[in-house]
Coordinates of C-alpha atoms in Angstrom, one line a residue:
M1 CA -0.1 0.1 -0.1
L2 CA 2.9 2.9 1.2
L3 CA 4.7 1.4 -3.0
A4 CA 1.4 2.3 -4.5
F5 CA 0.8 5.5 -2.4
H6 CA 4.6 6.3 -3.1
R7 CA 4.3 6.1 -6.5
S8 CA 0.8 7.8 -7.2
L9 CA 2.8 11.2 -6.1
S10 CA 4.9 11.2 -8.9
T11 CA 4.4 14.0 -11.8
V12 CA 4.1 11.7 -14.9
Y13 CA 0.6 10.8 -13.5
S14 CA -0.9 13.7 -14.6
F15 CA -3.4 13.9 -17.4
D16 CA -5.1 16.6 -19.7
E17 CA -8.6 16.4 -18.9
A18 CA -10.0 17.6 -22.6
P19 CA -10.8 15.4 -25.4
L20 CA -8.2 15.5 -28.1
P21 CA -8.8 16.1 -31.7
V22 CA -7.0 13.1 -33.8
N23 CA -4.4 15.4 -33.9
G24 CA -3.1 18.1 -31.8
R25 CA -3.0 18.5 -27.9
H26 CA -4.9 20.6 -26.0
P27 CA -3.7 22.8 -22.9
T28 CA -3.4 20.8 -19.7
L29 CA -6.1 22.2 -17.4
R30 CA -4.9 21.5 -13.8
A31 CA -6.8 19.9 -10.4
G32 CA -8.9 22.4 -9.0
G33 CA -9.6 22.8 -5.0
V34 CA -12.9 22.0 -3.9
E35 CA -13.7 22.4 -0.8
V36 CA -16.6 14.0 4.9
V37 CA -14.1 12.8 6.5
L38 CA -14.5 9.8 6.3
G39 CA -10.8 7.7 8.4
P40 CA -9.2 8.1 10.6
T41 CA -9.1 11.7 12.9
Q42 CA -5.5 14.1 12.4
H43 CA -4.6 13.2 16.2
Q44 CA -5.0 8.8 15.0
F45 CA -3.0 9.6 11.7
E46 CA -0.3 11.6 13.7
R47 CA -0.4 8.6 15.6
D48 CA 0.1 5.8 13.2
L49 CA 2.2 8.2 11.4
G50 CA 4.6 8.4 14.5
S51 CA 4.5 4.0 14.7
L52 CA 5.3 3.9 10.5
E53 CA 9.5 3.2 9.7
A54 CA 10.0 5.8 7.0
E55 CA 11.3 8.2 5.4
S56 CA 11.0 11.8 7.0
E57 CA 9.8 13.5 2.6
Y58 CA 7.8 10.3 2.7
R59 CA 5.9 11.2 5.7
K60 CA 5.6 14.5 4.6
S61 CA 3.8 13.4 1.5
L62 CA 1.3 10.8 3.6
R63 CA 0.6 13.8 5.7
A64 CA -0.2 16.8 2.7
R65 CA -2.6 14.2 0.9
F66 CA -4.4 13.6 4.5
S67 CA -4.6 17.0 4.8
E68 CA -5.9 18.0 1.3
M69 CA -8.4 15.3 0.9
Q70 CA -9.6 16.3 4.8
S71 CA -9.7 20.2 3.7
N72 CA -12.0 18.9 0.3
R73 CA -14.2 16.9 3.1
V74 CA -14.2 13.7 1.1
P75 CA -13.1 10.1 2.5
V76 CA -9.3 10.1 2.9
V77 CA -8.6 7.1 1.2
F78 CA -5.1 6.7 -0.3
S79 CA -3.7 3.6 -2.7
L80 CA -6.0 0.7 -4.4
M81 CA -4.8 -1.5 -1.6
H82 CA -5.9 0.7 1.2
L83 CA -9.2 1.1 -0.9
S84 CA -9.4 -3.0 -1.1
A85 CA -9.3 -2.5 3.2
L86 CA -11.8 -0.4 3.8
S87 CA -14.5 -1.9 0.8
G88 CA -13.9 -5.5 1.2
V89 CA -13.0 -6.8 -1.9
R90 CA -9.6 -8.3 -3.0
W91 CA -7.0 -6.2 -3.9
A92 CA -6.1 -9.2 -6.2
K93 CA -10.1 -8.8 -7.7
L94 CA -9.7 -4.7 -7.6
R95 CA -6.0 -5.1 -9.5
S96 CA -7.6 -7.4 -13.0
L97 CA -10.2 -4.6 -12.7
V98 CA -7.6 -2.0 -13.5
N99 CA -5.7 -4.5 -15.8
R100 CA -9.6 -5.6 -17.8
E101 CA -8.3 -8.7 -17.4
H102 CA -11.9 -10.6 -17.4
I103 CA -13.8 -8.3 -19.7
D104 CA -15.9 -10.7 -20.4
S105 CA -16.8 -12.1 -16.7
D106 CA -16.7 -8.3 -14.7
Y107 CA -21.0 -7.2 -16.8
R108 CA -23.8 -9.3 -17.6
V109 CA -25.4 -7.1 -20.0
Y110 CA -28.0 -7.5 -21.3
P111 CA -31.1 -5.4 -24.3
K112 CA -33.6 -3.9 -22.5
Q113 CA -36.7 -1.8 -24.5
K114 CA -37.1 1.8 -24.0
S115 CA -40.2 3.3 -23.9
S116 CA -39.6 5.5 -26.7
G117 CA -38.5 2.5 -29.5
G118 CA -35.2 1.2 -29.9
L119 CA -32.7 -1.5 -26.7
R120 CA -30.7 -0.1 -23.9
W121 CA -27.9 -2.1 -22.9
I122 CA -28.1 -3.2 -18.7
C123 CA -24.7 -3.8 -17.5
V124 CA -25.0 -5.7 -14.1
P125 CA -22.0 -5.5 -12.4
S126 CA -20.1 -9.6 -10.6
I127 CA -20.9 -9.2 -6.6
E128 CA -17.3 -8.3 -6.2
V129 CA -17.8 -5.4 -8.5
R130 CA -20.8 -4.2 -7.1
A131 CA -18.9 -4.4 -3.5
V132 CA -16.0 -2.1 -4.4
Q133 CA -18.7 0.6 -7.1
K134 CA -20.9 0.5 -4.0
W135 CA -18.5 1.4 -1.1
I136 CA -17.4 4.1 -4.1
A137 CA -21.2 5.6 -5.0
E138 CA -22.2 5.9 -1.3
N139 CA -19.0 6.9 0.6
I140 CA -17.1 9.0 -2.0
L141 CA -19.3 10.2 -4.6
I142 CA -22.4 11.5 -2.0
S143 CA -19.9 12.9 0.6
P144 CA -20.1 16.5 1.0
G145 CA -16.3 17.3 -1.7
A146 CA -18.6 15.8 -4.4
I147 CA -21.7 17.1 -3.5
N148 CA -20.2 20.9 -3.8
Q149 CA -19.5 20.0 -7.2
L150 CA -22.4 19.5 -8.4
S151 CA -23.6 23.4 -10.2
N152 CA -27.0 24.4 -9.2
A153 CA -28.7 23.1 -12.6
S154 CA -28.5 19.3 -11.6
Q155 CA -31.7 18.0 -10.9
A156 CA -31.5 14.4 -10.5
Y157 CA -29.6 11.9 -8.1
S158 CA -28.4 13.8 -5.3
S159 CA -30.9 15.1 -2.1
G160 CA -33.5 17.0 -2.4
C161 CA -33.8 16.6 -6.7
S162 CA -37.1 15.6 -8.1
I163 CA -38.7 15.6 -11.2
I164 CA -41.6 18.0 -9.8
R165 CA -38.9 20.4 -8.9
N166 CA -37.2 20.4 -12.2
A167 CA -40.4 20.8 -13.9
K168 CA -41.5 23.4 -11.7
Q169 CA -38.7 25.7 -12.5
H170 CA -39.6 25.7 -16.4
S171 CA -43.1 26.1 -15.7
G172 CA -45.8 29.3 -17.6
A173 CA -42.5 30.2 -19.6
P174 CA -43.6 30.5 -23.7
W175 CA -39.9 29.7 -25.1
I176 CA -38.4 26.2 -24.0
V177 CA -35.5 24.6 -25.4
K178 CA -35.5 20.9 -24.9
I179 CA -31.7 18.8 -26.0
D180 CA -31.3 15.0 -25.2
I181 CA -27.9 13.0 -25.4
H182 CA -27.2 10.9 -27.5
S183 CA -25.9 7.7 -25.1
F184 CA -25.6 9.7 -22.2
F185 CA -23.9 7.1 -20.1
E186 CA -21.7 5.7 -22.8
S187 CA -20.6 8.7 -23.2
V188 CA -18.8 9.5 -20.6
S189 CA -15.1 7.9 -21.1
E190 CA -12.8 7.3 -18.1
R191 CA -10.6 9.9 -19.0
Q192 CA -13.4 11.8 -17.5
V193 CA -14.2 9.8 -14.4
Y194 CA -10.5 10.2 -13.6
W195 CA -10.8 13.8 -13.5
V196 CA -13.7 13.6 -11.0
F197 CA -11.4 11.9 -8.5
R198 CA -8.4 14.6 -9.0
R199 CA -10.8 17.1 -8.3
L200 CA -11.5 15.3 -5.6
G201 CA -8.3 15.6 -4.0
Y202 CA -6.9 11.7 -4.7
P203 CA -3.6 10.7 -5.6
S204 CA -3.9 10.7 -9.5
L205 CA -2.5 6.6 -9.7
L206 CA -6.0 6.3 -7.4
C207 CA -7.9 8.3 -9.6
L208 CA -6.1 6.8 -12.7
E209 CA -7.1 3.1 -10.7
M210 CA -11.2 4.0 -10.0
A211 CA -11.3 5.5 -12.4
R212 CA -10.8 2.2 -14.5
I213 CA -13.1 0.1 -11.5
C214 CA -15.6 2.5 -12.2
T215 CA -15.5 1.6 -16.0
R216 CA -16.4 -1.3 -18.7
I217 CA -14.3 -1.5 -21.7
T218 CA -16.5 -3.4 -24.9
P219 CA -15.2 -6.0 -26.5
P220 CA -12.8 -4.8 -29.1
S221 CA -13.9 -3.7 -32.3
A222 CA -11.7 -6.3 -35.4
T223 CA -11.5 -3.7 -37.6
H224 CA -11.2 -0.1 -36.5
L225 CA -11.5 1.7 -32.9
R226 CA -14.0 4.2 -32.3
R227 CA -13.8 8.1 -32.4
R228 CA -14.3 8.1 -28.9
D229 CA -11.4 6.2 -28.0
V230 CA -9.4 8.2 -30.6
Q231 CA -10.3 10.8 -28.4
W232 CA -10.7 10.4 -25.2
R233 CA -7.2 8.3 -25.2
W234 CA -4.7 8.7 -23.0
T235 CA -1.6 10.9 -23.1
R236 CA 0.6 11.6 -20.2
R237 CA 3.5 14.3 -19.6
N238 CA 7.2 13.2 -19.4
S239 CA 6.2 9.2 -21.1
S240 CA 9.8 8.3 -21.6
T241 CA 10.3 8.6 -17.7
F242 CA 7.9 6.0 -16.6
N243 CA 7.0 2.5 -18.1
F244 CA 3.6 3.4 -18.3
A245 CA 2.0 -0.7 -18.9
P246 CA -0.5 -1.8 -18.2
Y247 CA -3.0 1.0 -17.8
E248 CA -2.1 1.9 -21.1
A249 CA -4.3 0.4 -23.6
E250 CA -5.7 1.8 -27.1
Q251 CA -9.3 1.3 -25.7
I252 CA -11.1 3.6 -23.1
G253 CA -13.5 3.1 -20.9
H254 CA -17.0 4.1 -20.4
V255 CA -19.3 4.2 -18.1
P256 CA -21.5 1.9 -17.9
Q257 CA -25.4 1.7 -17.5
G258 CA -26.6 -0.6 -14.2
S259 CA -24.0 0.3 -11.8
P260 CA -24.0 1.9 -8.9
T261 CA -21.5 4.3 -9.3
S262 CA -22.8 5.7 -13.2
P263 CA -25.5 8.0 -12.1
M264 CA -23.4 10.5 -9.7
L265 CA -19.9 10.0 -11.5
S266 CA -22.3 10.8 -14.5
N267 CA -23.9 13.8 -12.6
L268 CA -20.1 14.8 -11.3
V269 CA -18.9 15.3 -15.8
A270 CA -21.8 17.1 -16.4
A271 CA -20.9 19.8 -13.6
Q272 CA -18.1 20.7 -16.1
F273 CA -20.6 21.8 -19.1
D274 CA -23.8 22.4 -16.2
K275 CA -21.2 25.8 -15.6
K276 CA -20.8 26.4 -19.5
I277 CA -24.3 26.0 -20.4
I278 CA -25.6 27.9 -16.6
K279 CA -23.3 31.2 -18.7
V280 CA -25.2 31.2 -21.8
T281 CA -28.6 31.2 -20.6
S282 CA -28.1 33.7 -19.1
E283 CA -26.8 36.0 -21.7
F284 CA -30.8 35.6 -22.4
D285 CA -32.4 35.4 -19.7
G286 CA -33.0 31.5 -20.1
V287 CA -33.4 29.0 -16.6
Y288 CA -31.2 26.1 -17.6
T289 CA -31.4 22.3 -15.8
R290 CA -30.3 18.6 -16.2
Y291 CA -32.2 15.4 -15.3
A292 CA -29.5 13.3 -15.8
D293 CA -29.3 13.9 -19.8
D294 CA -32.9 16.1 -20.2
I295 CA -31.6 19.5 -20.6
V296 CA -34.2 21.9 -20.8
I297 CA -33.6 25.6 -21.3
S298 CA -36.6 27.7 -20.6
F299 CA -37.1 32.2 -21.2
S300 CA -39.8 34.3 -19.8
Q301 CA -38.9 36.4 -23.3
G302 CA -37.6 35.2 -26.5
S303 CA -37.9 34.4 -30.2
R304 CA -37.7 30.7 -32.3
A305 CA -34.3 32.5 -33.8
S306 CA -33.1 33.2 -30.0
C307 CA -33.4 29.8 -28.9
Q308 CA -31.8 28.6 -32.3
V309 CA -28.5 30.7 -31.5
V310 CA -28.9 29.0 -27.5
L311 CA -29.1 25.9 -29.1
E312 CA -26.2 26.1 -31.7
R313 CA -24.2 27.9 -29.0
T314 CA -25.1 24.6 -26.3
R315 CA -24.4 21.3 -28.9
K316 CA -21.1 23.1 -29.0
I317 CA -20.3 23.2 -25.3
L318 CA -21.4 19.4 -25.1
G319 CA -19.2 18.2 -28.0
E320 CA -16.9 19.6 -27.1
Q321 CA -17.0 17.8 -23.8
G322 CA -16.8 14.6 -26.3
F323 CA -21.0 14.1 -25.9
V324 CA -23.5 14.2 -29.2
V325 CA -27.2 15.8 -29.2
N326 CA -29.9 13.5 -30.0
R327 CA -31.6 15.5 -32.6
K328 CA -34.4 13.6 -32.8
K329 CA -35.7 14.1 -29.2
T330 CA -34.0 18.3 -29.4
H331 CA -36.8 20.6 -29.9
I332 CA -37.5 23.9 -29.6
L333 CA -41.3 24.3 -28.2
G334 CA -42.9 27.8 -27.9
P335 CA -46.3 29.6 -27.4
G336 CA -48.5 27.2 -28.0
A337 CA -47.3 24.3 -28.0
R338 CA -47.9 21.4 -25.2
K339 CA -45.1 21.2 -23.5
V340 CA -43.6 18.8 -21.4
V341 CA -41.0 18.4 -19.3
T342 CA -39.5 15.2 -16.8
G343 CA -43.3 13.7 -18.0
L344 CA -45.3 16.7 -16.2
V345 CA -46.7 19.4 -18.2
V346 CA -45.5 22.6 -17.6
N347 CA -47.9 25.0 -19.6
D348 CA -49.8 26.5 -16.6
E349 CA -48.4 28.1 -13.5
A350 CA -48.0 24.7 -11.9
P351 CA -46.4 21.5 -13.2
R352 CA -49.4 18.5 -13.7
L353 CA -50.0 15.4 -14.5
R354 CA -50.3 14.5 -18.3
R355 CA -54.1 13.1 -20.2
Q356 CA -52.1 9.3 -19.9
T357 CA -51.1 9.0 -16.5
K358 CA -54.3 10.3 -15.2
S359 CA -56.2 8.1 -17.8
H360 CA -54.4 5.1 -16.7
I361 CA -54.6 5.3 -13.7
E362 CA -58.3 5.8 -13.5
V363 CA -58.7 2.5 -16.1
A364 CA -56.7 0.9 -13.7
L365 CA -58.7 1.4 -10.7
H366 CA -61.6 1.0 -12.9
Y367 CA -60.4 -3.0 -14.3
I368 CA -59.3 -3.7 -10.8
E369 CA -62.9 -3.1 -9.3
T370 CA -65.2 -4.8 -12.3
N371 CA -62.6 -7.6 -13.2
G372 CA -60.6 -8.0 -9.6
L373 CA -57.1 -7.3 -9.3
I374 CA -55.5 -10.8 -11.0
A375 CA -56.8 -10.5 -13.7
Q376 CA -55.6 -7.1 -13.8
A377 CA -52.4 -7.9 -12.8
D378 CA -52.2 -10.2 -15.4
C379 CA -53.2 -8.0 -18.4
A380 CA -50.8 -5.9 -17.6
H381 CA -48.1 -8.4 -17.9
S382 CA -46.9 -7.9 -14.2
K383 CA -45.0 -11.2 -12.4
H384 CA -47.2 -11.2 -9.8
P385 CA -50.8 -9.0 -8.6
I386 CA -48.9 -8.0 -5.8
A387 CA -46.1 -6.1 -7.4
Y388 CA -48.8 -4.5 -9.9
L389 CA -50.7 -3.1 -7.2
N390 CA -47.5 -1.6 -5.3
H391 CA -46.4 0.0 -8.7
L392 CA -49.8 1.4 -8.5
S393 CA -50.2 2.1 -5.6
G394 CA -46.9 4.7 -6.4
L395 CA -47.9 5.7 -9.4
I396 CA -50.5 7.4 -7.4
E397 CA -49.0 8.3 -4.4
F398 CA -46.7 10.4 -6.9
A399 CA -49.8 12.0 -8.9
R400 CA -51.0 13.1 -5.0
S401 CA -47.7 14.8 -4.2
V402 CA -48.4 16.8 -8.4
E403 CA -52.2 17.2 -7.9
P404 CA -53.4 16.8 -4.9
T405 CA -57.1 16.7 -5.9
F406 CA -57.0 13.5 -8.1
G407 CA -54.4 11.8 -6.0
E408 CA -57.1 12.5 -2.8
K409 CA -59.6 10.2 -5.2
A410 CA -57.9 7.6 -7.2
L411 CA -56.3 7.0 -3.2
K412 CA -59.6 6.9 -1.9
R413 CA -60.6 4.0 -5.0
L414 CA -57.2 2.2 -4.1
E415 CA -58.2 1.8 -0.2
S416 CA -61.5 0.9 -0.5
I417 CA -59.6 -1.8 -2.6
Y418 CA -57.5 -2.5 0.0
A419 CA -60.7 -2.6 2.3
R420 CA -62.4 -5.3 0.2
N421 CA -59.8 -7.5 -0.6
T422 CA -57.7 -7.8 3.0
E423 CA -57.6 -11.4 2.8
M424 CA -56.6 -12.2 -0.5
I425 CA -54.0 -10.3 -0.5
S426 CA -52.4 -10.9 2.4
T427 CA -53.1 -14.5 0.9
L428 CA -50.8 -13.2 -2.5
A429 CA -48.4 -11.6 0.1
E430 CA -47.5 -14.8 2.0
F431 CA -47.9 -17.4 -0.7
A432 CA -45.4 -14.8 -3.0
G433 CA -43.1 -14.7 -0.3
K434 CA -41.7 -12.0 2.7
R435 CA -38.2 -11.7 0.9
D436 CA -40.1 -10.9 -3.0
F437 CA -42.6 -9.0 -2.1
S438 CA -44.1 -6.8 0.6
V439 CA -47.7 -5.1 0.4
N440 CA -47.6 -0.8 0.5
R441 CA -50.2 0.0 2.8
H442 CA -51.6 3.4 2.6
N443 CA -51.8 5.0 6.8
N444 CA -55.7 6.5 6.7
S445 CA -54.3 9.7 8.5
R446 CA -52.5 11.1 6.4

């Protein structure tokens, strides 16, 4: 562990943050300081440091790194071996992840149908991979230092964020620009993830290792490298003074959809273009929010021409950061157009439910009342009646938070269904097994 940390102090592990064109090199952007103290206290650290047999210069380096992580309000992690001890995952396994030794077995990949058409590839990490990613997600990526990196425009994956809060900021706006990023998670590269950890103050070698742990490479192409692999290739200074193997590779990893770390990592990467887009929209007195890859910019006053200017400048900013706009889902909506933001209609002063959402709830309740829960669950192709009931219950609670009057009426009908079918629901829940399903009952006192 000490040797790994000592190597991490070497300046040869300082990488360029911006993507590179096929020819040429961008200026280096240095890691900026940001503002959890997780780990030993200062007194405990000094006590343990005193018992360590090491040169004074090395002790000085350890002390400086410890102070930096504490001042940045992130968990204290010195090396890959230290991460192994904290997460409980074998060091040998972490090394194999960093070296990309088992790309076929580290993730189970399967397609999932998108509601808008097409397929989304879900990557489920293996047990040990998930364990270390979960530790990073629950300790580093939601630490005060990491949360402080997010812009006010970010409306997803952190405390207090919701689609309702996101939609409220655009309610009543006559002009709205909606932008969708194509393959958002897959567009977040290993090198961008490296810089997320680097900005938090972690040793550069450990940043590279954690970036490898949190990303995945697809099976290599037999014919050519993808544009992303060329654009985001690793570059380093003073490369002739250090053997970079085994970290140098032709293929560059990306954030996998289905990993515990992916949501917040993509959020923290996107924080870099959030700042630039906020600056652009402020020139036109606009309001900018981003819910994952769903970008919305609204204007209280404007024109189609001004919206087009903002759209083009935003597209350029995203392109510079390695993202591609999905033109099919990018729109300029003017006065009179129906405007939907994160699934809610925002034409009025307050967000409201879409007509389809209300209809879905009313039809479901009606058919349960007339045909029974089991028949309706079967009609909806649910895996179990209790699962369907819980889904409907959650949908009604969501509707209640957006439109209280409609939600209250639907909730009363649902409670009436519970009351009439108490024995059957209890039997179904017992049959399904408590490990699999539990009934979400409502509190009548509300």
